[in-house]
């Protein structure tokens, strides 16, 4: 349904950011073991799907996990951009 398409779209955004060497952020609000009932919830299986995608990209050398503060400093020109 809609949630599966949403998770696939988020995973595609990970790849697009990696391909274009763009920074990105993933904000997670609330995890649920059941079926999400509001847009700020994510099921644990879907969370695992997204984290596996990021782990695969990291293993391939296409993405790097960083702190949000590092992204902010880079955007402000206070340190070398994250690439």
Coordinates of N, CA and C in Angstrom, one line a residue:
X1 N 0.8 -1.2 0.0 CA 0.0 0.0 0.0 C 0.8 1.3 0.0
X2 N 0.3 2.3 0.6 CA 0.9 3.6 0.6 C 2.2 3.6 1.4
X3 N 2.3 2.8 2.5 CA 3.5 2.9 3.3 C 4.7 2.2 2.5
X4 N 4.4 1.1 1.8 CA 5.5 0.4 1.1 C 6.0 1.4 0.0
X5 N 5.1 2.1 -0.7 CA 5.6 3.1 -1.7 C 6.4 4.2 -1.1
X6 N 6.0 4.6 0.1 CA 6.7 5.7 0.8 C 8.1 5.2 1.2
X7 N 8.2 4.0 1.7 CA 9.5 3.5 2.1 C 10.4 3.3 0.9
X8 N 9.9 2.9 -0.2 CA 10.6 2.7 -1.5 C 11.1 4.1 -2.0
X9 N 10.2 5.1 -1.8 CA 10.6 6.5 -2.3 C 11.7 7.0 -1.4
X10 N 11.7 6.8 -0.1 CA 12.7 7.2 0.8 C 14.1 6.6 0.4
X11 N 14.0 5.3 0.2 CA 15.2 4.5 -0.2 C 15.8 5.1 -1.5
X12 N 14.9 5.4 -2.4 CA 15.4 6.0 -3.7 C 16.0 7.3 -3.5
X13 N 15.5 8.1 -2.5 CA 16.1 9.4 -2.2 C 17.5 9.2 -1.6
X14 N 17.7 8.2 -0.8 CA 19.1 7.9 -0.3 C 20.0 7.7 -1.5
X15 N 19.6 6.9 -2.5 CA 20.5 6.7 -3.6 C 20.7 7.9 -4.5
X16 N 19.6 8.7 -4.6 CA 19.8 10.0 -5.4 C 20.8 10.9 -4.7
X17 N 20.7 11.0 -3.4 CA 21.6 11.9 -2.7 C 23.0 11.4 -2.8
X18 N 23.2 10.0 -2.7 CA 24.5 9.5 -2.9 C 25.1 9.7 -4.3
X19 N 24.2 9.5 -5.3 CA 24.6 9.7 -6.7 C 25.0 11.1 -7.0
X20 N 24.3 12.1 -6.4 CA 24.6 13.5 -6.6 C 25.5 14.1 -5.6
X21 N 26.0 13.3 -4.6 CA 26.9 13.7 -3.6 C 26.3 14.8 -2.8
X22 N 25.0 14.7 -2.5 CA 24.3 15.7 -1.6 C 24.2 15.2 -0.2
X23 N 24.2 16.1 0.7 CA 23.9 15.7 2.1 C 22.4 15.5 2.3
X24 N 22.1 14.8 3.3 CA 20.7 14.5 3.6 C 20.5 14.2 5.1
X25 N 19.3 14.2 5.5 CA 19.0 13.9 6.9 C 17.7 13.1 6.9
X26 N 17.7 12.1 7.9 CA 16.6 11.3 8.1 C 16.0 11.6 9.5
X27 N 14.8 12.1 9.6 CA 14.2 12.3 10.9 C 13.2 11.3 11.2
X28 N 13.4 10.6 12.3 CA 12.5 9.5 12.7 C 11.8 10.0 14.0
X29 N 10.5 9.8 13.9 CA 9.7 10.3 15.0 C 9.3 9.2 16.0
X30 N 8.6 8.2 15.6 CA 8.1 7.2 16.5 C 8.1 5.8 15.8
X31 N 8.6 4.8 16.5 CA 8.7 3.5 16.0 C 7.5 2.7 16.6
X32 N 6.9 1.8 15.8 CA 5.8 1.0 16.3 C 6.0 -0.5 15.8
X33 N 5.7 -1.4 16.7 CA 5.8 -2.8 16.3 C 4.6 -3.2 15.5
X34 N 3.6 -2.5 15.6 CA 2.4 -2.8 14.8 C 2.3 -2.0 13.5
X35 N 1.1 -1.8 13.0 CA 0.9 -1.0 11.8 C 0.9 0.5 12.2
X36 N 1.7 1.3 11.5 CA 1.6 2.8 11.7 C 0.2 3.3 11.5
X37 N -0.2 4.2 12.4 CA -1.6 4.7 12.3 C -1.6 6.2 12.0
X38 N -0.4 6.9 12.2 CA -0.3 8.3 11.8 C 1.0 8.5 11.0
X39 N 1.1 9.6 10.3 CA 2.2 9.8 9.4 C 3.6 9.9 10.1
X40 N 3.6 10.2 11.4 CA 4.9 10.3 12.1 C 5.4 9.0 12.7
X41 N 4.7 7.9 12.4 CA 5.1 6.5 12.8 C 5.7 5.8 11.7
X42 N 6.6 4.9 12.1 CA 7.2 3.9 11.1 C 7.3 2.6 11.8
X43 N 6.9 1.5 11.0 CA 6.9 0.2 11.5 C 8.4 -0.3 11.6
X44 N 8.6 -1.2 12.5 CA 10.0 -1.7 12.7 C 10.6 -2.3 11.5
X45 N 9.8 -3.1 10.8 CA 10.3 -3.7 9.6 C 10.7 -2.7 8.5
X46 N 9.9 -1.6 8.4 CA 10.2 -0.6 7.4 C 11.5 0.2 7.9
X47 N 11.6 0.4 9.2 CA 12.8 1.0 9.7 C 14.0 0.2 9.4
X48 N 13.9 -1.1 9.6 CA 15.0 -2.1 9.2 C 15.4 -2.0 7.7
X49 N 14.4 -1.9 6.9 CA 14.6 -1.7 5.4 C 15.4 -0.5 5.1
X50 N 15.1 0.6 5.7 CA 15.8 1.9 5.5 C 17.2 1.8 6.1
X51 N 17.4 1.3 7.3 CA 18.7 1.2 7.9 C 19.6 0.3 7.1
X52 N 19.0 -0.8 6.6 CA 19.8 -1.8 5.8 C 20.3 -1.1 4.5
X53 N 19.4 -0.3 3.9 CA 19.7 0.5 2.7 C 20.9 1.4 2.9
X54 N 20.8 2.1 4.0 CA 21.9 3.0 4.4 C 23.2 2.3 4.7
X55 N 23.1 1.1 5.4 CA 24.3 0.3 5.7 C 24.9 -0.2 4.4
X56 N 24.1 -0.6 3.4 CA 24.6 -1.1 2.1 C 25.3 0.0 1.4
X57 N 24.7 1.2 1.4 CA 25.4 2.3 0.7 C 26.7 2.7 1.4
X58 N 26.7 2.6 2.7 CA 27.9 2.9 3.5 C 29.0 1.9 3.1
X59 N 28.6 0.6 3.1 CA 29.6 -0.4 2.8 C 30.1 -0.3 1.3
X60 N 29.3 0.3 0.4 CA 29.7 0.5 -0.9 C 30.5 1.8 -1.1
X61 N 30.6 2.5 0.0 CA 31.4 3.8 0.0 C 30.7 4.9 -0.6
X62 N 29.4 4.9 -0.8 CA 28.7 6.0 -1.4 C 28.0 6.9 -0.5
X63 N 27.9 6.5 0.8 CA 27.4 7.4 1.8 C 28.1 7.3 3.1
X64 N 28.1 8.4 3.9 CA 28.9 8.5 5.1 C 27.9 9.0 6.2
X65 N 27.8 8.3 7.3 CA 27.0 8.9 8.4 C 27.7 10.0 9.1
X66 N 27.0 11.1 9.3 CA 27.6 12.3 10.0 C 26.6 12.9 11.0
X67 N 27.1 13.6 11.9 CA 26.2 14.3 12.8 C 25.6 15.5 12.1
X68 N 24.4 15.9 12.5 CA 23.7 17.0 11.9 C 24.5 18.3 12.1
X69 N 25.2 18.4 13.2 CA 26.0 19.6 13.5 C 27.1 19.7 12.5
X70 N 27.7 18.6 12.0 CA 28.7 18.7 10.9 C 28.2 19.2 9.6
X71 N 26.9 18.8 9.3 CA 26.3 19.3 8.1 C 26.1 20.8 8.2
X72 N 25.6 21.3 9.4 CA 25.3 22.7 9.6 C 26.6 23.5 9.4
X73 N 27.7 23.0 10.0 CA 29.0 23.7 9.9 C 29.5 23.8 8.4
X74 N 29.3 22.7 7.7 CA 29.7 22.6 6.3 C 28.8 23.6 5.5
X75 N 27.5 23.7 5.8 CA 26.7 24.6 5.0 C 27.0 26.1 5.3
X76 N 27.5 26.3 6.5 CA 27.9 27.7 6.9 C 29.3 28.0 6.4
X77 N 30.0 27.1 5.8 CA 31.3 27.3 5.3 C 32.4 27.3 6.3
X78 N 32.1 26.7 7.5 CA 33.0 26.7 8.6 C 33.9 25.5 8.6
X79 N 33.7 24.6 7.7 CA 34.6 23.4 7.5 C 34.4 22.9 6.1
X80 N 35.3 22.1 5.7 CA 35.3 21.5 4.4 C 34.0 20.8 4.2
X81 N 33.4 21.0 3.0 CA 32.1 20.3 2.7 C 32.2 18.8 2.9
X82 N 31.1 18.2 3.2 CA 31.1 16.7 3.3 C 30.9 16.1 2.0
X83 N 31.9 15.3 1.6 CA 31.8 14.6 0.2 C 32.3 13.2 0.4

